[in-house]
PDB file of C-alpha atoms in Angstrom:
ATOM      1  CA  UNK A   5      -5.073  -4.962 -16.735  1.00 94.00           C
ATOM      2  CA  UNK A   6      -7.109  -4.796 -13.527  1.00 94.00           C
ATOM      3  CA  UNK A   7      -5.240  -2.758 -10.883  1.00 96.00           C
ATOM      4  CA  UNK A   8      -6.131  -2.342  -7.212  1.00 95.00           C
ATOM      5  CA  UNK A   9      -4.459   0.490  -5.269  1.00 96.00           C
ATOM      6  CA  UNK A  10      -4.832  -0.234  -1.550  1.00 94.00           C
ATOM      7  CA  UNK A  11      -4.256   1.721   1.648  1.00 93.00           C
ATOM      8  CA  UNK A  12      -4.452  -0.636   4.665  1.00 90.00           C
ATOM      9  CA  UNK A  13      -5.516   0.394   8.177  1.00 85.00           C
ATOM     10  CA  UNK A  14      -3.308   0.675  11.237  1.00 79.00           C
ATOM     11  CA  UNK A  15      -3.418  -2.114  13.805  1.00 75.00           C
ATOM     12  CA  UNK A  16      -3.427   0.544  16.517  1.00 65.00           C
ATOM     13  CA  UNK A  17      -6.992   1.725  17.111  1.00 56.00           C
ATOM     14  CA  UNK A  18      -5.633   5.026  18.474  1.00 59.00           C
ATOM     15  CA  UNK A  19      -3.976   5.776  15.136  1.00 60.00           C
ATOM     16  CA  UNK A  20      -6.571   6.892  12.610  1.00 62.00           C
ATOM     17  CA  UNK A  21      -5.878   8.163   9.133  1.00 64.00           C
ATOM     18  CA  UNK A  22      -7.922  11.356   8.842  1.00 70.00           C
ATOM     19  CA  UNK A  23      -7.043  12.403   5.299  1.00 77.00           C
ATOM     20  CA  UNK A  24      -7.381  10.853   1.856  1.00 83.00           C
ATOM     21  CA  UNK A  25      -4.144   8.873   1.207  1.00 88.00           C
ATOM     22  CA  UNK A  26      -2.384  10.957  -1.437  1.00 89.00           C
ATOM     23  CA  UNK A  27      -0.372   7.924  -2.557  1.00 91.00           C
ATOM     24  CA  UNK A  28      -3.491   6.290  -4.032  1.00 93.00           C
ATOM     25  CA  UNK A  29      -4.630   9.413  -5.868  1.00 93.00           C
ATOM     26  CA  UNK A  30      -1.114  10.155  -7.173  1.00 93.00           C
ATOM     27  CA  UNK A  31      -0.642   6.666  -8.609  1.00 95.00           C
ATOM     28  CA  UNK A  32      -4.119   6.727 -10.147  1.00 95.00           C
ATOM     29  CA  UNK A  33      -3.319  10.091 -11.713  1.00 95.00           C
ATOM     30  CA  UNK A  34      -0.042   8.770 -13.119  1.00 94.00           C
ATOM     31  CA  UNK A  35      -1.862   5.796 -14.682  1.00 95.00           C
ATOM     32  CA  UNK A  36      -4.659   7.888 -16.190  1.00 93.00           C
ATOM     33  CA  UNK A  37      -4.947   7.406 -19.933  1.00 92.00           C
ATOM     34  CA  UNK A  38      -3.318   3.976 -19.910  1.00 95.00           C
ATOM     35  CA  UNK A  39      -5.350   0.917 -21.028  1.00 95.00           C
ATOM     36  CA  UNK A  40      -5.946  -0.259 -17.442  1.00 96.00           C
ATOM     37  CA  UNK A  41      -8.867  -0.455 -15.013  1.00 95.00           C
ATOM     38  CA  UNK A  42      -8.030   1.157 -11.656  1.00 95.00           C
ATOM     39  CA  UNK A  43      -9.775   0.848  -8.306  1.00 94.00           C
ATOM     40  CA  UNK A  44      -8.702   2.685  -5.172  1.00 94.00           C
ATOM     41  CA  UNK A  45      -9.396   0.904  -1.892  1.00 91.00           C
ATOM     42  CA  UNK A  46      -8.907   2.776   1.369  1.00 89.00           C
ATOM     43  CA  UNK A  47      -9.497  -0.027   3.871  1.00 86.00           C
ATOM     44  CA  UNK A  48      -8.508   2.304   6.716  1.00 79.00           C
ATOM     45  CA  UNK A  49     -11.889   4.025   6.343  1.00 80.00           C
ATOM     46  CA  UNK A  50     -13.516   0.923   7.862  1.00 69.00           C
ATOM     47  CA  UNK A  51     -12.140   1.894  11.258  1.00 61.00           C
ATOM     48  CA  UNK A  52     -14.703   4.715  11.301  1.00 57.00           C
ATOM     49  CA  UNK A  53     -17.548   2.362  10.380  1.00 57.00           C
ATOM     50  CA  UNK A  54     -16.871  -0.304  12.997  1.00 55.00           C
ATOM     51  CA  UNK A  55     -14.212  -1.519  15.359  1.00 52.00           C
ATOM     52  CA  UNK A  56     -12.236  -4.254  13.625  1.00 55.00           C
ATOM     53  CA  UNK A  57     -12.137  -7.079  16.114  1.00 49.00           C
ATOM     54  CA  UNK A  58      -8.483  -7.962  15.548  1.00 53.00           C
ATOM     55  CA  UNK A  59      -6.842  -4.583  16.236  1.00 54.00           C
ATOM     56  CA  UNK A  60      -5.760  -4.951  19.842  1.00 53.00           C
ATOM     57  CA  UNK A  61      -4.783  -8.609  19.428  1.00 55.00           C
ATOM     58  CA  UNK A  62      -2.452  -7.757  16.561  1.00 58.00           C
ATOM     59  CA  UNK A  63      -1.088  -4.724  18.359  1.00 52.00           C
ATOM     60  CA  UNK A  64      -0.027  -6.916  21.276  1.00 53.00           C
ATOM     61  CA  UNK A  65       1.389  -9.820  19.241  1.00 58.00           C
ATOM     62  CA  UNK A  66       2.715  -8.237  16.057  1.00 65.00           C
ATOM     63  CA  UNK A  67       5.977 -10.219  16.084  1.00 68.00           C
ATOM     64  CA  UNK A  68       4.055 -13.483  16.379  1.00 74.00           C
ATOM     65  CA  UNK A  69       1.784 -12.566  13.457  1.00 76.00           C
ATOM     66  CA  UNK A  70       4.783 -11.583  11.311  1.00 78.00           C
ATOM     67  CA  UNK A  71       6.324 -14.995  11.979  1.00 80.00           C
ATOM     68  CA  UNK A  72       3.113 -16.792  11.046  1.00 80.00           C
ATOM     69  CA  UNK A  73       2.858 -14.781   7.829  1.00 83.00           C
ATOM     70  CA  UNK A  74       6.451 -15.527   6.875  1.00 83.00           C
ATOM     71  CA  UNK A  75       6.034 -19.254   7.535  1.00 82.00           C
ATOM     72  CA  UNK A  76       2.387 -19.459   6.433  1.00 71.00           C
ATOM     73  CA  UNK A  77       1.393 -20.958   9.780  1.00 70.00           C
ATOM     74  CA  UNK A  78      -1.900 -20.635  11.649  1.00 66.00           C
ATOM     75  CA  UNK A  79      -3.725 -20.328   8.329  1.00 73.00           C
ATOM     76  CA  UNK A  80      -7.137 -20.322   9.986  1.00 79.00           C
ATOM     77  CA  UNK A  81      -6.371 -17.152  11.967  1.00 76.00           C
ATOM     78  CA  UNK A  82      -4.783 -15.429   8.959  1.00 82.00           C
ATOM     79  CA  UNK A  83      -7.801 -16.289   6.802  1.00 83.00           C
ATOM     80  CA  UNK A  84     -10.161 -14.832   9.400  1.00 81.00           C
ATOM     81  CA  UNK A  85      -8.143 -11.622   9.599  1.00 81.00           C
ATOM     82  CA  UNK A  86      -8.066 -11.342   5.804  1.00 85.00           C
ATOM     83  CA  UNK A  87     -11.816 -11.875   5.587  1.00 84.00           C
ATOM     84  CA  UNK A  88     -12.377  -9.073   8.072  1.00 81.00           C
ATOM     85  CA  UNK A  89     -10.032  -6.702   6.229  1.00 84.00           C
ATOM     86  CA  UNK A  90     -11.328  -7.417   2.730  1.00 86.00           C
ATOM     87  CA  UNK A  91     -15.035  -7.598   3.512  1.00 81.00           C
ATOM     88  CA  UNK A  92     -16.872  -5.750   0.754  1.00 79.00           C
ATOM     89  CA  UNK A  93     -13.861  -5.585  -1.557  1.00 83.00           C
ATOM     90  CA  UNK A  94     -13.983  -7.986  -4.568  1.00 85.00           C
ATOM     91  CA  UNK A  95     -10.414  -9.073  -5.204  1.00 85.00           C
ATOM     92  CA  UNK A  96     -10.372 -12.390  -7.079  1.00 83.00           C
ATOM     93  CA  UNK A  97     -10.174 -10.754 -10.541  1.00 86.00           C
ATOM     94  CA  UNK A  98      -7.003  -8.781  -9.928  1.00 91.00           C
ATOM     95  CA  UNK A  99      -3.851  -8.516 -12.043  1.00 94.00           C
ATOM     96  CA  UNK A 100      -1.785  -5.997 -10.084  1.00 97.00           C
ATOM     97  CA  UNK A 101      -1.975  -4.752  -6.506  1.00 96.00           C
ATOM     98  CA  UNK A 102      -0.183  -1.636  -5.292  1.00 96.00           C
ATOM     99  CA  UNK A 103      -0.163  -1.263  -1.496  1.00 96.00           C
ATOM    100  CA  UNK A 104       0.914   1.926   0.269  1.00 94.00           C
ATOM    101  CA  UNK A 105       2.802   1.364   3.548  1.00 91.00           C
ATOM    102  CA  UNK A 106       3.311   4.381   5.793  1.00 84.00           C
ATOM    103  CA  UNK A 107       4.827   2.562   8.769  1.00 79.00           C
ATOM    104  CA  UNK A 108       4.988  -0.597  10.847  1.00 78.00           C
ATOM    105  CA  UNK A 109       1.438  -0.279  12.151  1.00 78.00           C
ATOM    106  CA  UNK A 110      -0.161  -0.784   8.739  1.00 85.00           C
ATOM    107  CA  UNK A 111       2.454  -3.266   7.515  1.00 89.00           C
ATOM    108  CA  UNK A 112       0.789  -6.317   9.076  1.00 88.00           C
ATOM    109  CA  UNK A 113      -2.657  -5.640   7.536  1.00 89.00           C
ATOM    110  CA  UNK A 114      -0.884  -5.063   4.205  1.00 92.00           C
ATOM    111  CA  UNK A 115       0.815  -8.465   4.430  1.00 93.00           C
ATOM    112  CA  UNK A 116      -2.431 -10.197   5.403  1.00 91.00           C
ATOM    113  CA  UNK A 117      -4.235  -8.607   2.441  1.00 92.00           C
ATOM    114  CA  UNK A 118      -1.401  -9.560   0.057  1.00 94.00           C
ATOM    115  CA  UNK A 119      -1.375 -13.168   1.196  1.00 92.00           C
ATOM    116  CA  UNK A 120      -5.130 -13.488   0.714  1.00 91.00           C
ATOM    117  CA  UNK A 121      -5.195 -11.895  -2.753  1.00 93.00           C
ATOM    118  CA  UNK A 122      -2.327 -14.125  -3.870  1.00 91.00           C
ATOM    119  CA  UNK A 123      -4.273 -17.196  -2.711  1.00 89.00           C
ATOM    120  CA  UNK A 124      -7.150 -16.597  -5.111  1.00 88.00           C
ATOM    121  CA  UNK A 125      -5.503 -14.815  -8.044  1.00 90.00           C
ATOM    122  CA  UNK A 126      -2.322 -14.519 -10.077  1.00 91.00           C
ATOM    123  CA  UNK A 127      -1.935 -10.893  -9.075  1.00 95.00           C
ATOM    124  CA  UNK A 128       1.457  -9.220  -8.863  1.00 96.00           C
ATOM    125  CA  UNK A 129       1.866  -7.503  -5.482  1.00 97.00           C
ATOM    126  CA  UNK A 130       3.874  -4.283  -5.145  1.00 97.00           C
ATOM    127  CA  UNK A 131       4.643  -2.512  -1.853  1.00 97.00           C
ATOM    128  CA  UNK A 132       5.584   1.171  -1.709  1.00 95.00           C
ATOM    129  CA  UNK A 133       5.923   3.967   0.809  1.00 91.00           C
ATOM    130  CA  UNK A 134       8.504   5.939   2.796  1.00 86.00           C
ATOM    131  CA  UNK A 135       9.719   2.889   4.746  1.00 86.00           C
ATOM    132  CA  UNK A 136      10.639   0.757   1.731  1.00 90.00           C
ATOM    133  CA  UNK A 137      14.202   2.072   1.552  1.00 87.00           C
ATOM    134  CA  UNK A 138      15.195   0.134   4.674  1.00 87.00           C
ATOM    135  CA  UNK A 139      12.455  -2.505   4.639  1.00 90.00           C
ATOM    136  CA  UNK A 140      12.478  -3.959   1.110  1.00 93.00           C
ATOM    137  CA  UNK A 141      15.176  -6.614   1.587  1.00 94.00           C
ATOM    138  CA  UNK A 142      13.435  -8.193   4.566  1.00 92.00           C
ATOM    139  CA  UNK A 143      10.022  -8.049   2.877  1.00 93.00           C
ATOM    140  CA  UNK A 144      11.174  -9.681  -0.345  1.00 95.00           C
ATOM    141  CA  UNK A 145      13.248 -12.276   1.473  1.00 93.00           C
ATOM    142  CA  UNK A 146      10.680 -13.364   4.062  1.00 92.00           C
ATOM    143  CA  UNK A 147       7.295 -12.972   2.382  1.00 92.00           C
ATOM    144  CA  UNK A 148       6.839 -14.915  -0.845  1.00 91.00           C
ATOM    145  CA  UNK A 149       3.570 -13.115  -1.648  1.00 92.00           C
ATOM    146  CA  UNK A 150       5.363  -9.746  -2.052  1.00 95.00           C
ATOM    147  CA  UNK A 151       6.753  -9.550  -5.601  1.00 96.00           C
ATOM    148  CA  UNK A 152       8.213  -6.039  -5.806  1.00 97.00           C
ATOM    149  CA  UNK A 153       8.886  -3.001  -3.644  1.00 97.00           C
ATOM    150  CA  UNK A 154       9.228   0.580  -4.848  1.00 96.00           C
ATOM    151  CA  UNK A 155      11.703   2.724  -2.909  1.00 93.00           C
ATOM    152  CA  UNK A 156      11.361   6.486  -3.006  1.00 89.00           C
ATOM    153  CA  UNK A 157       8.832   8.257  -5.195  1.00 89.00           C
ATOM    154  CA  UNK A 158       6.533   5.827  -6.908  1.00 91.00           C
ATOM    155  CA  UNK A 159       4.687   7.447  -9.799  1.00 92.00           C
ATOM    156  CA  UNK A 160       7.151   6.824 -12.643  1.00 93.00           C
ATOM    157  CA  UNK A 161       8.424   3.444 -11.328  1.00 94.00           C
ATOM    158  CA  UNK A 162       4.861   2.120 -10.977  1.00 96.00           C
ATOM    159  CA  UNK A 163       3.894   3.265 -14.477  1.00 96.00           C
ATOM    160  CA  UNK A 164       7.019   1.635 -15.911  1.00 97.00           C
ATOM    161  CA  UNK A 165       6.304  -1.587 -14.004  1.00 97.00           C
ATOM    162  CA  UNK A 166       2.764  -1.663 -15.415  1.00 97.00           C
ATOM    163  CA  UNK A 167       4.223  -1.317 -18.913  1.00 97.00           C
ATOM    164  CA  UNK A 168       6.761  -4.077 -18.196  1.00 96.00           C
ATOM    165  CA  UNK A 169       4.069  -6.437 -16.918  1.00 96.00           C
ATOM    166  CA  UNK A 170       1.941  -5.593 -19.964  1.00 95.00           C
ATOM    167  CA  UNK A 171       4.713  -6.886 -22.223  1.00 94.00           C
ATOM    168  CA  UNK A 172       6.550  -3.696 -23.155  1.00 95.00           C
ATOM    169  CA  UNK A 173      10.202  -4.374 -23.882  1.00 93.00           C
ATOM    170  CA  UNK A 174      12.392  -3.258 -20.973  1.00 94.00           C
ATOM    171  CA  UNK A 175      14.467  -4.719 -18.159  1.00 95.00           C
ATOM    172  CA  UNK A 176      13.629  -4.596 -14.469  1.00 95.00           C
ATOM    173  CA  UNK A 177      16.977  -2.894 -13.948  1.00 94.00           C
ATOM    174  CA  UNK A 178      15.668   0.003 -16.084  1.00 95.00           C
ATOM    175  CA  UNK A 179      12.915   0.831 -13.578  1.00 96.00           C
ATOM    176  CA  UNK A 180      14.162   3.362 -10.993  1.00 95.00           C
ATOM    177  CA  UNK A 181      13.477   2.636  -7.347  1.00 95.00           C
ATOM    178  CA  UNK A 182      12.319  -0.923  -8.030  1.00 96.00           C
ATOM    179  CA  UNK A 183      13.444  -3.688  -5.668  1.00 96.00           C
ATOM    180  CA  UNK A 184      12.965  -7.261  -6.819  1.00 96.00           C
ATOM    181  CA  UNK A 185      14.142 -10.852  -6.498  1.00 93.00           C
ATOM    182  CA  UNK A 186      16.901 -11.507  -8.997  1.00 86.00           C
ATOM    183  CA  UNK A 187      17.409 -15.260  -8.899  1.00 81.00           C
ATOM    184  CA  UNK A 188      18.821 -15.887  -5.405  1.00 80.00           C
ATOM    185  CA  UNK A 189      19.614 -12.294  -4.509  1.00 91.00           C
ATOM    186  CA  UNK A 190      17.583  -9.140  -4.002  1.00 94.00           C
ATOM    187  CA  UNK A 191      18.294  -6.118  -6.174  1.00 94.00           C
ATOM    188  CA  UNK A 192      17.333  -2.519  -5.402  1.00 93.00           C
ATOM    189  CA  UNK A 193      17.579   0.075  -8.177  1.00 94.00           C
ATOM    190  CA  UNK A 194      18.519   3.694  -7.591  1.00 93.00           C
ATOM    191  CA  UNK A 195      15.372   5.647  -6.561  1.00 90.00           C
ATOM    192  CA  UNK A 196      13.719   8.136  -8.879  1.00 86.00           C
ATOM    193  CA  UNK A 197      13.659  11.823  -7.884  1.00 80.00           C
ATOM    194  CA  UNK A 198      10.946  13.830  -9.590  1.00 75.00           C
ATOM    195  CA  UNK A 199      10.339  17.445 -10.441  1.00 75.00           C
ATOM    196  CA  UNK A 200       7.141  18.097  -8.506  1.00 74.00           C
ATOM    197  CA  UNK A 201       5.919  20.492 -11.216  1.00 75.00           C
ATOM    198  CA  UNK A 202       5.865  17.616 -13.721  1.00 76.00           C
ATOM    199  CA  UNK A 203       3.828  15.208 -11.608  1.00 80.00           C
ATOM    200  CA  UNK A 204       0.315  14.381 -12.876  1.00 83.00           C
ATOM    201  CA  UNK A 205      -2.756  15.770 -11.158  1.00 89.00           C
ATOM    202  CA  UNK A 206      -4.000  13.282  -8.531  1.00 92.00           C
ATOM    203  CA  UNK A 207      -7.087  11.280  -9.454  1.00 93.00           C
ATOM    204  CA  UNK A 208      -9.399  11.332  -6.432  1.00 92.00           C
ATOM    205  CA  UNK A 209     -12.025   8.640  -5.967  1.00 91.00           C
ATOM    206  CA  UNK A 210     -15.400  10.150  -5.086  1.00 88.00           C
ATOM    207  CA  UNK A 211     -16.365   7.246  -2.803  1.00 86.00           C
ATOM    208  CA  UNK A 212     -13.236   7.760  -0.692  1.00 87.00           C
ATOM    209  CA  UNK A 213     -13.768  11.532  -0.627  1.00 86.00           C
ATOM    210  CA  UNK A 214     -17.310  10.941   0.639  1.00 83.00           C
ATOM    211  CA  UNK A 215     -16.032   8.407   3.161  1.00 81.00           C
ATOM    212  CA  UNK A 216     -13.691  10.940   4.731  1.00 80.00           C
ATOM    213  CA  UNK A 217     -16.421  13.586   4.782  1.00 79.00           C
ATOM    214  CA  UNK A 218     -18.439  11.139   6.893  1.00 75.00           C
ATOM    215  CA  UNK A 219     -15.435  10.349   9.096  1.00 71.00           C
ATOM    216  CA  UNK A 220     -14.913  14.068   9.825  1.00 69.00           C
ATOM    217  CA  UNK A 221     -18.532  14.164  10.875  1.00 71.00           C
ATOM    218  CA  UNK A 222     -17.777  11.343  13.352  1.00 67.00           C
ATOM    219  CA  UNK A 223     -14.697  13.142  14.696  1.00 66.00           C
ATOM    220  CA  UNK A 224     -15.766  16.800  14.616  1.00 69.00           C
ATOM    221  CA  UNK A 225     -19.542  16.815  14.218  1.00 72.00           C
ATOM    222  CA  UNK A 226     -19.322  18.430  10.789  1.00 72.00           C
ATOM    223  CA  UNK A 227     -18.719  17.151   7.275  1.00 70.00           C
ATOM    224  CA  UNK A 228     -15.600  18.498   5.576  1.00 69.00           C
ATOM    225  CA  UNK A 229     -14.403  17.754   2.047  1.00 73.00           C
ATOM    226  CA  UNK A 230     -10.618  17.983   2.325  1.00 75.00           C
ATOM    227  CA  UNK A 231      -8.201  16.789  -0.359  1.00 78.00           C
ATOM    228  CA  UNK A 232      -4.415  16.570   0.020  1.00 79.00           C
ATOM    229  CA  UNK A 233      -2.308  18.146  -2.738  1.00 79.00           C
ATOM    230  CA  UNK A 234       1.484  18.076  -2.886  1.00 76.00           C
ATOM    231  CA  UNK A 235       3.371  21.273  -3.776  1.00 77.00           C
ATOM    232  CA  UNK A 236       6.870  20.314  -2.547  1.00 73.00           C
ATOM    233  CA  UNK A 237       8.978  17.227  -1.966  1.00 69.00           C
ATOM    234  CA  UNK A 238      11.068  15.980   0.921  1.00 66.00           C
ATOM    235  CA  UNK A 239      11.519  17.355   4.428  1.00 68.00           C
ATOM    236  CA  UNK A 240      13.757  20.048   5.900  1.00 67.00           C
ATOM    237  CA  UNK A 241      14.218  18.185   9.187  1.00 72.00           C
ATOM    238  CA  UNK A 242      16.898  15.573   9.891  1.00 73.00           C
ATOM    239  CA  UNK A 243      15.170  13.294  12.396  1.00 75.00           C
ATOM    240  CA  UNK A 244      17.304  10.132  12.703  1.00 73.00           C
ATOM    241  CA  UNK A 245      14.229   7.902  13.181  1.00 66.00           C
ATOM    242  CA  UNK A 246      12.466   8.946   9.971  1.00 66.00           C
ATOM    243  CA  UNK A 247      12.919   7.504   6.481  1.00 60.00           C
ATOM    244  CA  UNK A 248      11.919  10.841   4.921  1.00 59.00           C
ATOM    245  CA  UNK A 249      14.599  12.947   6.657  1.00 56.00           C
ATOM    246  CA  UNK A 250      17.184  14.820   4.646  1.00 46.00           C
ATOM    247  CA  UNK A 251      20.661  13.262   4.274  1.00 43.00           C
TER     248      UNK A 251
END
């Protein structure tokens, strides 16, 4: 199975991701040792290489773009945006795509990428991230090119989904945190809560590590090699606007 793990950029040029997306490395680490081929794509790094021409336009008309994606209208514009996002990333030979969504600003690029990959392949598209708990129903209902969402922690659910798609005998209802289309209704399974000490060691991609070292040079005038590593789960704050806040 050919798996692409993707982190899309923000549509707001003022919002730059300055650290290796741990979600990609964690999923790659969880899949290590399985009979799969994994590629990590951090498209957000391209914002340091050049200014993507569509950023400000999307930032000003995000609701319009969401409507066009849901209804598959204005295909010419969507194709142009996808070409700009996926330039340099070969995606036609893809079986499974896992896309990490951190918030609304990188949701639209994620949807554009998903639509384009679905056009040229039979890939299964999975969305994950901290916003999925309140976003999954709308995503699965409106966007036909999103097949599954993972709510909560994603390592075990994603591994189980890979096994399911590879033909291992199990039911979708057995996969914790998985949201999916069940005939005419949308089902969301109870999220998985992990013991952080049992999580696999993240698998960092050297090209992405090098890319961020170069981006730090752009920002600070010096190359740093910084890697995120998780030693605890959750958040002690109770901010009412945040999906990661404590109950």
